[in-house]
mmCIF file of C-alpha atoms in Angstrom:
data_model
loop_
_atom_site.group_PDB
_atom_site.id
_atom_site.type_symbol
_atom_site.label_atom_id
_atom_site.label_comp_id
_atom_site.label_asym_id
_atom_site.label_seq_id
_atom_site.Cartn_x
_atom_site.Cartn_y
_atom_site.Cartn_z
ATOM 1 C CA UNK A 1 0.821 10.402 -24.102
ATOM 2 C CA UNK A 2 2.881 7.380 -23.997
ATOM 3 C CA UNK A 3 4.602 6.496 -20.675
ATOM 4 C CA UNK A 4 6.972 3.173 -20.696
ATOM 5 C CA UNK A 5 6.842 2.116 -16.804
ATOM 6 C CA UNK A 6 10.789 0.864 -15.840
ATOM 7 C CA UNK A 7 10.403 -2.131 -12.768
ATOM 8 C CA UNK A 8 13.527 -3.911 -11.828
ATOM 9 C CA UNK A 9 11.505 -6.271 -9.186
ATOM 10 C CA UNK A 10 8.812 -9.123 -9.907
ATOM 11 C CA UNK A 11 7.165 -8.810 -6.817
ATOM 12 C CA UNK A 12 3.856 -6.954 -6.993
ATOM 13 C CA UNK A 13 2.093 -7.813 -3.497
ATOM 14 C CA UNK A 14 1.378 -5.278 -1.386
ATOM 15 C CA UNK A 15 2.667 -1.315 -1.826
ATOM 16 C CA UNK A 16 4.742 -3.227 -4.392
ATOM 17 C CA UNK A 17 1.814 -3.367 -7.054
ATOM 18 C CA UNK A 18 1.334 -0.035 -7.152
ATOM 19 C CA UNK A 19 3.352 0.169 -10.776
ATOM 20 C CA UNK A 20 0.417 -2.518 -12.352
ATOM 21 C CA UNK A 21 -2.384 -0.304 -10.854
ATOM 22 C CA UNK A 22 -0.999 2.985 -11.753
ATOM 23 C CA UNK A 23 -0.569 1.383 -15.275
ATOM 24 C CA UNK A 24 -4.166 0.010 -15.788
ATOM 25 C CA UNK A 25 -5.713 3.061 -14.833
ATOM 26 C CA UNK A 26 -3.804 4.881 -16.761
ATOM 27 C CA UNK A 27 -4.588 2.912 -19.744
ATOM 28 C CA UNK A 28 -7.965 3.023 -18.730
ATOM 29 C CA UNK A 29 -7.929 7.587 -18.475
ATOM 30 C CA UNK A 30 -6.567 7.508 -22.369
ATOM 31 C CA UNK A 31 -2.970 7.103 -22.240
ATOM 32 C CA UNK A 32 -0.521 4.486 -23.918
ATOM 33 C CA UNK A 33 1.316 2.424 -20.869
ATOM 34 C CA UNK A 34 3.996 -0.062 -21.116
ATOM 35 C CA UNK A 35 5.419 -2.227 -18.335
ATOM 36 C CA UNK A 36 9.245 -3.527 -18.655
ATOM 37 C CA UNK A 37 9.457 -5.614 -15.947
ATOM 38 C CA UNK A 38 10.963 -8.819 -15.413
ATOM 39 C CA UNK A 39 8.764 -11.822 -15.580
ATOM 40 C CA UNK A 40 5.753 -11.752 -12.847
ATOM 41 C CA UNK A 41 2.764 -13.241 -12.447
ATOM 42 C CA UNK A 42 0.575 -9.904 -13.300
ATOM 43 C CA UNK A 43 0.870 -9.968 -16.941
ATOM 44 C CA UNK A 44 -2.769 -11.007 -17.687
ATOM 45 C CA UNK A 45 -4.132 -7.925 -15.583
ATOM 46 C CA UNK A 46 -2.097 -5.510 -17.842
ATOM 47 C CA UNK A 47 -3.081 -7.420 -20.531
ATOM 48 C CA UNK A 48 -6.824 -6.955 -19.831
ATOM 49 C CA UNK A 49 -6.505 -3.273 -19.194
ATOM 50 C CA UNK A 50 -4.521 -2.849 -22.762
ATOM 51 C CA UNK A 51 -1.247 -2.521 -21.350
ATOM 52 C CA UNK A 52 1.375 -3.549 -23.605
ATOM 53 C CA UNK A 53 3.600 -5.930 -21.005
ATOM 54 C CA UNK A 54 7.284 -6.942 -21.885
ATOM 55 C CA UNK A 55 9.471 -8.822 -19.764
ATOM 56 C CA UNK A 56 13.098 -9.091 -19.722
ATOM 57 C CA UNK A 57 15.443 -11.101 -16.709
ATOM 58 C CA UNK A 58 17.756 -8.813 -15.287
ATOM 59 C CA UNK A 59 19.797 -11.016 -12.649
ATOM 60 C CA UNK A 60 23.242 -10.478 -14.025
ATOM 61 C CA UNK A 61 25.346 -7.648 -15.530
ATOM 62 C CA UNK A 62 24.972 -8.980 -19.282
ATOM 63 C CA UNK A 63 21.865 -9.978 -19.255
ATOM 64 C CA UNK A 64 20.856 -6.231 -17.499
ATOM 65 C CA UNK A 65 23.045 -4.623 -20.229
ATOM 66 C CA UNK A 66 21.217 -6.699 -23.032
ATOM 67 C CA UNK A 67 17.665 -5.697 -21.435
ATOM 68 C CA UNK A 68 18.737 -1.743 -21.425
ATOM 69 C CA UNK A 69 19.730 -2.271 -25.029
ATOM 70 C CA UNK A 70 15.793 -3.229 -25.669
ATOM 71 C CA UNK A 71 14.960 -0.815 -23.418
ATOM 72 C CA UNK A 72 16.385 2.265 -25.781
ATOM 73 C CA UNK A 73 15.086 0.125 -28.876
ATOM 74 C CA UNK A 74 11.721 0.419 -27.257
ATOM 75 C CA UNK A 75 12.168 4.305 -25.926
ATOM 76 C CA UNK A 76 13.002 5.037 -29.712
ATOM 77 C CA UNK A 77 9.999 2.716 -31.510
ATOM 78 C CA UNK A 78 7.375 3.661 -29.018
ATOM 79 C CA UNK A 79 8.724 7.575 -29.194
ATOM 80 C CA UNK A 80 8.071 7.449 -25.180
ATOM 81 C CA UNK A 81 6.636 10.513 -23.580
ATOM 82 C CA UNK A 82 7.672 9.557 -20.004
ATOM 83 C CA UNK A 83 9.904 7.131 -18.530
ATOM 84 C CA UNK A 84 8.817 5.997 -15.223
ATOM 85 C CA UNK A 85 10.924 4.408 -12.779
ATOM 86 C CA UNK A 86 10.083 2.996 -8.936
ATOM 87 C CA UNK A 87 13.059 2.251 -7.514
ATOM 88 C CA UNK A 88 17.107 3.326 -8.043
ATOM 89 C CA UNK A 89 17.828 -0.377 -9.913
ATOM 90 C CA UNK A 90 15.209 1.042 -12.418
ATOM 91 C CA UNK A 91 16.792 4.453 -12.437
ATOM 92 C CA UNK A 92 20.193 2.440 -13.129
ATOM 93 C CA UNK A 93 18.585 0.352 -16.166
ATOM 94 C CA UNK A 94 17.232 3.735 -17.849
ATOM 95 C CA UNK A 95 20.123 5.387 -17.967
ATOM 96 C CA UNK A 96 22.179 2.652 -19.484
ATOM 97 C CA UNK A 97 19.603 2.538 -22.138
ATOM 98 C CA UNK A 98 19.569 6.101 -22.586
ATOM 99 C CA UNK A 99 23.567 6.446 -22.621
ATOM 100 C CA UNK A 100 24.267 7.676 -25.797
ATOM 101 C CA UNK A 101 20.918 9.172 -27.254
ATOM 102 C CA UNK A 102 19.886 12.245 -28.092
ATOM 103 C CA UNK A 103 18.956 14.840 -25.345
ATOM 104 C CA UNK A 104 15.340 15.484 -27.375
ATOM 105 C CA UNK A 105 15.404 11.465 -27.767
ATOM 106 C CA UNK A 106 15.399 10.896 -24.081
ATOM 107 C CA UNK A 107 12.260 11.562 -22.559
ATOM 108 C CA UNK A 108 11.793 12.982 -18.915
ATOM 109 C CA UNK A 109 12.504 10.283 -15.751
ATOM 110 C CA UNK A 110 9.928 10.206 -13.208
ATOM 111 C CA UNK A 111 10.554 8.361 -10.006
ATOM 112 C CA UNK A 112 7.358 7.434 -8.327
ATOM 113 C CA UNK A 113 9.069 5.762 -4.998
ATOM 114 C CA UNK A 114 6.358 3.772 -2.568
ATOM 115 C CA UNK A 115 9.062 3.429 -0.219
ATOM 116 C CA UNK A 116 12.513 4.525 1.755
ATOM 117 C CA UNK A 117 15.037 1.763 1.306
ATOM 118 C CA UNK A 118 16.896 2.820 -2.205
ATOM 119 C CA UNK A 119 20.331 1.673 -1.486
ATOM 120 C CA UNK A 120 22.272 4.820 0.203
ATOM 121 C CA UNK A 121 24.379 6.549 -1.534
ATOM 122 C CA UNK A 122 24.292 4.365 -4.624
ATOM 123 C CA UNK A 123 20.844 4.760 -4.819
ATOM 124 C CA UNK A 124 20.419 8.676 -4.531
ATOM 125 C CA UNK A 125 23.217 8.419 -7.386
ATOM 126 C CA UNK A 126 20.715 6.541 -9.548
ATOM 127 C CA UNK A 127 17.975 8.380 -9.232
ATOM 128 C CA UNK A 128 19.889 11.771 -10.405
ATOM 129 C CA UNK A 129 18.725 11.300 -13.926
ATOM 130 C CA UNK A 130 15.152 11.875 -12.820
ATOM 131 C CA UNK A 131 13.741 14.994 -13.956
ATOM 132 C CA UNK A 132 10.666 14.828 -11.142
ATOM 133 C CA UNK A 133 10.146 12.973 -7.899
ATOM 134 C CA UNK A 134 6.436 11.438 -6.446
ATOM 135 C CA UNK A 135 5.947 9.753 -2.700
ATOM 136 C CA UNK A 136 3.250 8.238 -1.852
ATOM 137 C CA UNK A 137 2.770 10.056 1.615
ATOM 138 C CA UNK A 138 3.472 13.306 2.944
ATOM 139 C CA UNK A 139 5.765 11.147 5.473
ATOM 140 C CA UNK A 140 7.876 9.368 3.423
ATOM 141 C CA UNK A 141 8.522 12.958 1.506
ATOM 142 C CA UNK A 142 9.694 14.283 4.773
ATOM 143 C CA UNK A 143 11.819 11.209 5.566
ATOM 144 C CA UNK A 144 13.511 11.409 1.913
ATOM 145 C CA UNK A 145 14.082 14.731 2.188
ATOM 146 C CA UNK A 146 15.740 14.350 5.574
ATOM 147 C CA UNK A 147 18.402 11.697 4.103
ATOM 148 C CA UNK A 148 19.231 13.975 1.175
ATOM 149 C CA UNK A 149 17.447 11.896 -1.516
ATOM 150 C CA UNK A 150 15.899 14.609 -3.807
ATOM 151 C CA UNK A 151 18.531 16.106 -5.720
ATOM 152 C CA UNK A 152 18.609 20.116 -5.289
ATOM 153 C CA UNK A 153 16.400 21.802 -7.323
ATOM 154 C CA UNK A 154 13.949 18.700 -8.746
ATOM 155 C CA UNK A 155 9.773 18.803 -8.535
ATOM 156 C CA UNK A 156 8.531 16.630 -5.711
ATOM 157 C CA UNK A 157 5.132 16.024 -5.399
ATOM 158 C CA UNK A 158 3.067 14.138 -2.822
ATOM 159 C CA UNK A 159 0.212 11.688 -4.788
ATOM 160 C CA UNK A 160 -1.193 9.320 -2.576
ATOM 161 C CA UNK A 161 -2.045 5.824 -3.913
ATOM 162 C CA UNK A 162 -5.348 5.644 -3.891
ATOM 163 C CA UNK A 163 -8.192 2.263 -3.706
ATOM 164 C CA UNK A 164 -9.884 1.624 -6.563
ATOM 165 C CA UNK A 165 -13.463 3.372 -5.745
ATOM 166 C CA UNK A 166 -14.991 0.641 -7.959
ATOM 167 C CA UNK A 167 -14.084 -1.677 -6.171
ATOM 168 C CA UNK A 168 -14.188 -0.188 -2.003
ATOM 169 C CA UNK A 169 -16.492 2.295 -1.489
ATOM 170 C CA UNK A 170 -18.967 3.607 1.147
ATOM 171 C CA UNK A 171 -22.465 1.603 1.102
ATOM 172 C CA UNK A 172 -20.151 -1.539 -0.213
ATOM 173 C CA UNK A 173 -21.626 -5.044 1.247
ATOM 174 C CA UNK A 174 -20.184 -8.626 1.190
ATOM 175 C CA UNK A 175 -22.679 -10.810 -0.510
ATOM 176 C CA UNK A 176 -25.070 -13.514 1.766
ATOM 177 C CA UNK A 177 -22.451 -16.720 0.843
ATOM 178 C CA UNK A 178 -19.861 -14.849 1.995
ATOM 179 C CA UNK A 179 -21.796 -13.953 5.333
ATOM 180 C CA UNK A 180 -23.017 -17.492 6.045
ATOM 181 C CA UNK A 181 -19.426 -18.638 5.384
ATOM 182 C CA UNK A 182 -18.036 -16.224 7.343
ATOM 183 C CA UNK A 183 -20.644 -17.054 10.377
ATOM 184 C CA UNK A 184 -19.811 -21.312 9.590
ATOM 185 C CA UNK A 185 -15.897 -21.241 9.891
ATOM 186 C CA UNK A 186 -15.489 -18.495 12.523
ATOM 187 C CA UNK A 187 -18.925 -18.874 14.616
ATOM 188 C CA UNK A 188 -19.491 -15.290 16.245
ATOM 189 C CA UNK A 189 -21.067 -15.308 19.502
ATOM 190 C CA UNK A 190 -24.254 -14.090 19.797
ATOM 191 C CA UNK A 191 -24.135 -10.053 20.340
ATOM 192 C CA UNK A 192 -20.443 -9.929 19.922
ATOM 193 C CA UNK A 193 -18.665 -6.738 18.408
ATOM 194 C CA UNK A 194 -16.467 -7.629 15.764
ATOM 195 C CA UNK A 195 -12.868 -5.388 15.462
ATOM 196 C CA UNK A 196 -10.435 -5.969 12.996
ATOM 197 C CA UNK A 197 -6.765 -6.077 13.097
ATOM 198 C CA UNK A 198 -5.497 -6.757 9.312
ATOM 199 C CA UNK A 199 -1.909 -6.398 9.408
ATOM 200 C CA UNK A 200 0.829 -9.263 9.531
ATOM 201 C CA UNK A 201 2.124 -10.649 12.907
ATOM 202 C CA UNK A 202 5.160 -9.416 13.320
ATOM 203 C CA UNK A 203 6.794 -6.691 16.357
ATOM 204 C CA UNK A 204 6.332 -3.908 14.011
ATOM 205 C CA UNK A 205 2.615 -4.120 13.938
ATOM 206 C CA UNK A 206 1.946 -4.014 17.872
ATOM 207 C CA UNK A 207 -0.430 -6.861 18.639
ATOM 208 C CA UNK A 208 0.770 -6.904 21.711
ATOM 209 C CA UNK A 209 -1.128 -3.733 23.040
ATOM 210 C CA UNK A 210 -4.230 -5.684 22.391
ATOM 211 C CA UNK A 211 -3.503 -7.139 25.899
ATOM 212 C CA UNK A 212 -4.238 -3.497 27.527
ATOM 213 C CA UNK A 213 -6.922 -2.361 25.140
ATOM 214 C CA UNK A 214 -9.247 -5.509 24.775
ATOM 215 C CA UNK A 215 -9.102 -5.270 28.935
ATOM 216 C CA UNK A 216 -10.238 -2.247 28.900
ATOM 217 C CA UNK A 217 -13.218 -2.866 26.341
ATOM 218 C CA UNK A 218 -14.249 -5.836 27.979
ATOM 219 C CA UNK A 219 -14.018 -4.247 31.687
ATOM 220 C CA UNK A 220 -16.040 -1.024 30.135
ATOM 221 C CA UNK A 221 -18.929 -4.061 28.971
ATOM 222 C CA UNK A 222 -18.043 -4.202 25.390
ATOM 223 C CA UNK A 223 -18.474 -7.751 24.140
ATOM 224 C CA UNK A 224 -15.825 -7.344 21.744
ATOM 225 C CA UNK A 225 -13.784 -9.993 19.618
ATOM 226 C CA UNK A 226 -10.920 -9.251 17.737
ATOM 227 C CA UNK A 227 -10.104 -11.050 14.277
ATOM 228 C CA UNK A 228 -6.117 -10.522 13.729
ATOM 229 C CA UNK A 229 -5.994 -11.159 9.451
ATOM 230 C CA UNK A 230 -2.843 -11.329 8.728
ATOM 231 C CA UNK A 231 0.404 -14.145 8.405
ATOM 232 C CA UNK A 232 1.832 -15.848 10.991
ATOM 233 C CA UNK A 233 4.021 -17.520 8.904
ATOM 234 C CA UNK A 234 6.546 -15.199 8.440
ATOM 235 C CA UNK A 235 6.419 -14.071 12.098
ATOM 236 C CA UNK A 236 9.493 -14.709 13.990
ATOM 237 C CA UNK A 237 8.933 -17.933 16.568
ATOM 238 C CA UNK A 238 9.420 -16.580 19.347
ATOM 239 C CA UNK A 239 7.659 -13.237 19.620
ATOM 240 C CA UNK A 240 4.496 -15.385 18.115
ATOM 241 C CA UNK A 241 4.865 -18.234 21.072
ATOM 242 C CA UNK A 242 4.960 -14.719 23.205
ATOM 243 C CA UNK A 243 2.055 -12.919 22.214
ATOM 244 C CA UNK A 244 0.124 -16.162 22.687
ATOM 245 C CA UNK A 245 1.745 -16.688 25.892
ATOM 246 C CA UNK A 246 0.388 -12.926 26.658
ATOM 247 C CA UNK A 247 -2.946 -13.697 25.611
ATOM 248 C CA UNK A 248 -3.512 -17.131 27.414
ATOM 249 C CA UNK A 249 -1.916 -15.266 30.284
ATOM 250 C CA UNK A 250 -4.594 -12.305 30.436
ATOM 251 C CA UNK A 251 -7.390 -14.644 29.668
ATOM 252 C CA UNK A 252 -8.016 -13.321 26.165
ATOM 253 C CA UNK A 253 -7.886 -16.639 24.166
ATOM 254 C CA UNK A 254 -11.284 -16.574 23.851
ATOM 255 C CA UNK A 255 -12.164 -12.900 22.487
ATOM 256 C CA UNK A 256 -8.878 -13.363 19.891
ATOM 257 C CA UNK A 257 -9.426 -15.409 16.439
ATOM 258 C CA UNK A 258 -6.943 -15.927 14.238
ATOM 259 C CA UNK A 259 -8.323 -16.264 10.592
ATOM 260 C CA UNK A 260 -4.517 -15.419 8.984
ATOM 261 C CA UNK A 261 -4.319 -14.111 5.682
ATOM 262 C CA UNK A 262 -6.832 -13.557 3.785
ATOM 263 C CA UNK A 263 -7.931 -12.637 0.138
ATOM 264 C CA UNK A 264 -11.316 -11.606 1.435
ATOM 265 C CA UNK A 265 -9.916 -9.081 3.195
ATOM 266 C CA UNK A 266 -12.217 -6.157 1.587
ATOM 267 C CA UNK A 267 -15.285 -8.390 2.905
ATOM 268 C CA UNK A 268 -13.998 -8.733 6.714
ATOM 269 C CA UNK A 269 -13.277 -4.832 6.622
ATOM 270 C CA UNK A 270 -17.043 -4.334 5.688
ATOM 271 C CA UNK A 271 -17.947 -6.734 8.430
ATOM 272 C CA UNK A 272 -16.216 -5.310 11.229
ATOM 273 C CA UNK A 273 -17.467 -2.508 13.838
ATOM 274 C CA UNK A 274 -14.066 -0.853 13.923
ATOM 275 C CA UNK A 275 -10.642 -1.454 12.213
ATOM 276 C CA UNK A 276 -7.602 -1.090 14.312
ATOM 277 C CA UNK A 277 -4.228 -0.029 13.475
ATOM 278 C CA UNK A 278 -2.010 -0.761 16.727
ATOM 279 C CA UNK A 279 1.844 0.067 14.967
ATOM 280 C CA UNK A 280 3.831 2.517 16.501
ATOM 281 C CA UNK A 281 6.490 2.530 13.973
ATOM 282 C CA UNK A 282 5.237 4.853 10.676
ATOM 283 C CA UNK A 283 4.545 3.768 7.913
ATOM 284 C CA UNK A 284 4.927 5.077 4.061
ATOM 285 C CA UNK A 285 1.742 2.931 3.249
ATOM 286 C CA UNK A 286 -1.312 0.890 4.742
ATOM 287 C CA UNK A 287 -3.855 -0.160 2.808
ATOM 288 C CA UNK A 288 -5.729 -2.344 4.999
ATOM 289 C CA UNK A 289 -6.608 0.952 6.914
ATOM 290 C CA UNK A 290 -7.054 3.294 3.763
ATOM 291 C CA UNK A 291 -9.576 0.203 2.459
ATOM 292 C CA UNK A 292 -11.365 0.678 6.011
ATOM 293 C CA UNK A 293 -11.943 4.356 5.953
ATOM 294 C CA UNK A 294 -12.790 4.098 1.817
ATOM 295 C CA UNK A 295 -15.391 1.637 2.971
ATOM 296 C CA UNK A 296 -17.129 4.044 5.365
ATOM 297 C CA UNK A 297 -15.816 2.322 8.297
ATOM 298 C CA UNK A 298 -14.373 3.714 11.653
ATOM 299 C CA UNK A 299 -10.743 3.395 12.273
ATOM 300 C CA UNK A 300 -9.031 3.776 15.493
ATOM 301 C CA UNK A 301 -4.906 4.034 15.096
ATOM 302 C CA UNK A 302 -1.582 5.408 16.354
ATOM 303 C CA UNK A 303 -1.614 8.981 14.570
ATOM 304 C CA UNK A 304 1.885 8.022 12.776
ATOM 305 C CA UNK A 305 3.076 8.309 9.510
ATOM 306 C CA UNK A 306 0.734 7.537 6.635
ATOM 307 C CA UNK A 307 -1.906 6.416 8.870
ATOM 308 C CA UNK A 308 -2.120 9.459 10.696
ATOM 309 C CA UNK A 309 -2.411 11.245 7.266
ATOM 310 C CA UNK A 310 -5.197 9.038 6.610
ATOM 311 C CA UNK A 311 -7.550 9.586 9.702
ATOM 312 C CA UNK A 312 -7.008 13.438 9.177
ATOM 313 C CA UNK A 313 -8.640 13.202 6.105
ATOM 314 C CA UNK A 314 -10.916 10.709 7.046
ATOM 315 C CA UNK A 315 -11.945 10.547 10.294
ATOM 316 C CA UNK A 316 -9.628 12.767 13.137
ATOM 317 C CA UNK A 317 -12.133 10.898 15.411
ATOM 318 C CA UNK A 318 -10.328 8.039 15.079
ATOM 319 C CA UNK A 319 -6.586 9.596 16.014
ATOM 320 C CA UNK A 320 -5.048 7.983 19.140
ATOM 321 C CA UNK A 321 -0.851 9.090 20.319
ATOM 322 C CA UNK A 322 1.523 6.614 19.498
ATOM 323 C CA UNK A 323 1.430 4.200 22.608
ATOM 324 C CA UNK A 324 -1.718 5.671 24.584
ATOM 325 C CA UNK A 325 -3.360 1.981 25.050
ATOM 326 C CA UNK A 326 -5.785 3.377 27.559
ATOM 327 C CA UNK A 327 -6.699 6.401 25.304
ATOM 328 C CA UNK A 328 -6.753 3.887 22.437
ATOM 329 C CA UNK A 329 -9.601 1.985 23.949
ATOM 330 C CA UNK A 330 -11.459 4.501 24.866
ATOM 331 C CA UNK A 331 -11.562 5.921 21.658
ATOM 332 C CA UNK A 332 -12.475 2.395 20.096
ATOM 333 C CA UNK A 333 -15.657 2.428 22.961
ATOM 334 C CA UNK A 334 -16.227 5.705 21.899
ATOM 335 C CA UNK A 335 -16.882 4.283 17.909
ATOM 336 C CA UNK A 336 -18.512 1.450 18.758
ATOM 337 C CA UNK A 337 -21.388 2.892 21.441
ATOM 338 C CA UNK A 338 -21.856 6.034 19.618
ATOM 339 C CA UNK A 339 -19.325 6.563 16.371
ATOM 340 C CA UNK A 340 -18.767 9.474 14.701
ATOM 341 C CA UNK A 341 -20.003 9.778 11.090
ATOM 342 C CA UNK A 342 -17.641 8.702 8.075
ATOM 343 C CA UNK A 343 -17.399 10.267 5.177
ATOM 344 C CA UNK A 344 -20.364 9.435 2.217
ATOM 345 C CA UNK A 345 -17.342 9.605 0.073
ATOM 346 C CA UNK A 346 -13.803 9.071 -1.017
ATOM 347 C CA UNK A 347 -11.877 11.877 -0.009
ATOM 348 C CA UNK A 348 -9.202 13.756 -3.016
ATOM 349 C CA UNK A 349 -6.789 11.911 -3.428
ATOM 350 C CA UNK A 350 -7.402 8.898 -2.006
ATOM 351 C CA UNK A 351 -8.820 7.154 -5.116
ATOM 352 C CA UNK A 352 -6.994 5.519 -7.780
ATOM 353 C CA UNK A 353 -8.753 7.716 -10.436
ATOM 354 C CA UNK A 354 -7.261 10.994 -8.085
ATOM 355 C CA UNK A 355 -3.921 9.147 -8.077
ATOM 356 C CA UNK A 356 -3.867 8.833 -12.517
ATOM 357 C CA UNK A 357 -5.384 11.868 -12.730
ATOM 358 C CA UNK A 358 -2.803 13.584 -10.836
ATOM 359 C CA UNK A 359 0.559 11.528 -12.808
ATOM 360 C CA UNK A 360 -1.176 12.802 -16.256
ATOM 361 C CA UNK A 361 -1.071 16.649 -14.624
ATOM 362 C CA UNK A 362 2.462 16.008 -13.881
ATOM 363 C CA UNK A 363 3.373 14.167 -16.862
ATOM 364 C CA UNK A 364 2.190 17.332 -18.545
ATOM 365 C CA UNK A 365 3.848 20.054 -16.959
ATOM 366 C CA UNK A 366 7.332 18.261 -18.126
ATOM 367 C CA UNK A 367 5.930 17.269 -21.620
#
């Protein structure tokens, strides 16, 4: 099986690098992957997991119409199984290289979309060459189908994209340097019950109900300290001047630290009594949270979107309604004096491995 992976974009952070996972462990179950992409900075990654990486600029229409030309050079050397796209601009770029061909010479389009914004009507245009469609949540299925994105009649599958179980898993523990850093630059108090919130500072991601909860924990006689990872640099001035405003107001400065963003993030997950997931608005995709519960780790959030699929399949114990601070911190008390177990395991399909195992099944069934 050889599946050519179509990315207009050169930004893999985030739910964005789900194409160079998907391809690595896909070249690591026995298939043949290539990425056409322009450049990026994760070529070495494919290149360690065998993926075959080739990179063409597309900003402008000649120089996208000279990269679609290598495109259906490379459908017709490689003889291409699958053509898999991500977003309509890749859609767009796969059928200009396949105008012209063959019917048997063009091989199926899947669009695997991590997300909802694909350019209105243009984009549902794009993506009508696709022969199958793949969301990464149940909600973001739901919300396509409500704007008319799927045409009528196409296979649309839910395959969640998993955490690599090598590397987060139940029983996983950050090593002693990490711990005695970790104790230097952010000196715990003595006794004090660490809770997470990884997520960036910004309205979306509801920070400021950590006014009403941490109250309520400390009132109850929970020494508790929350750690918000995530930037502040792209946070908008002045709702950043007001949450700290809201803080210093409620005399919470001192049971708030701010490490920012972090690429130890997998290690402060593991550390932490509870992970918290204050957004209201859903969400197609939250990894921070999915790492938590893959690490055996309770989770308290807003049952919404992709994070309430999540805790279903996780850990219900951790479900709290959108906006129900008070319920909220009781539920985080709850998990911290007397939590509910986690799962020994990974739940299907919430590993990587589930989430290649599950493309091959469907690259079959069109094959």
């Amino acid at each position: 099986m050889r599946i050519i992976h179509v990315c207009a974009s050169a930004d893999f952070s985030g739910v964005r690098r789900f194409p160079v996972d998907l391809a690595c462990k896909l070249q690591a179950a026995g298939t043949t992957n290539f990425f056409f992409a322009p450049p990026h900075g994760c070529v070495r990654t494919l290149r360690e997991a065998g993926v075959v990486s080739v990179q063409e600029t597309l900003r402008g229409v000649w120089r996208s119409v000279a990269a679609a030309r290598r495109l259906r050079e490379g459908i017709r050397r490689t003889q291409a199984d699958v053509l898999q796209v991500y977003s309509p601009a890749g859609a767009w770029l796969v059928r200009l290289a396949c105008l012209g061909m063959r019917e048997a010479q063009c091989p199926p389009v899947v669009a695997a979309l991590p997300g909802f914004r694909l350019g209105g009507c243009l984009g549902r245009r794009a993506l009508r060459c696709c022969r199958a469609f793949v969301t990464i949540s149940g909600y973001l299925r739901n919300r396509l189908e409500k704007c008319g994105v799927f045409p009528v009649g196409k296979a649309i599958s839910v395959i969640p994209y998993g955490v690599d179980e090598r590397l987060v898993h139940p029983g996983y523990t950050p090593s002693r340097n990490w711990q005695l850093c970790w104790q230097r630059t952010q000196n715990p108090a003595p006794g004090e019950v660490s809770l997470c919130l990884p997520a960036p500072i910004a309205p979306a991601y509801g920070a400021e109900h950590l006014v009403p909860v941490l109250r309520s924990l400390l009132k109850a006689g929970l020494p508790a300290r929350v750690y918000l990872v995530g930037d502040t640099t792209q946070a908008p001035p002045a709702y950043l001047e007001q949450l700290r405003r809201n803080f210093a107001e409620a005399d919470l400065d001192e049971y708030i630290a701010w490490p920012g963003a972090r690429s130890d993030l997998r290690d402060i997950l593991a550390s932490s009594r509870v992970t918290l997931c204050l957004a209201e608005e859903p969400m197609t995709y939250n990894r921070a949270v999915l790492e938590a519960l893959a690490l055996g780790r309770p989770v308290v959030g807003f049952a919404t979107g992709a994070v309430g699929e999540y805790l279903d399949s996780f850990y219900p114990a951790g479900r709290v309604a959108p906006g129900d601070t008070a319920a909220f911190a009781e539920t985080v008390l709850r998990c911290c004096t007397a939590p509910p177990p986690t799962p020994a395991s990974i739940p299907y399909p919430y590993t990587l491995s589930n989430t290649a195992q599950s493309f091959s099944e469907l690259y079959q069934q069109l094959s």
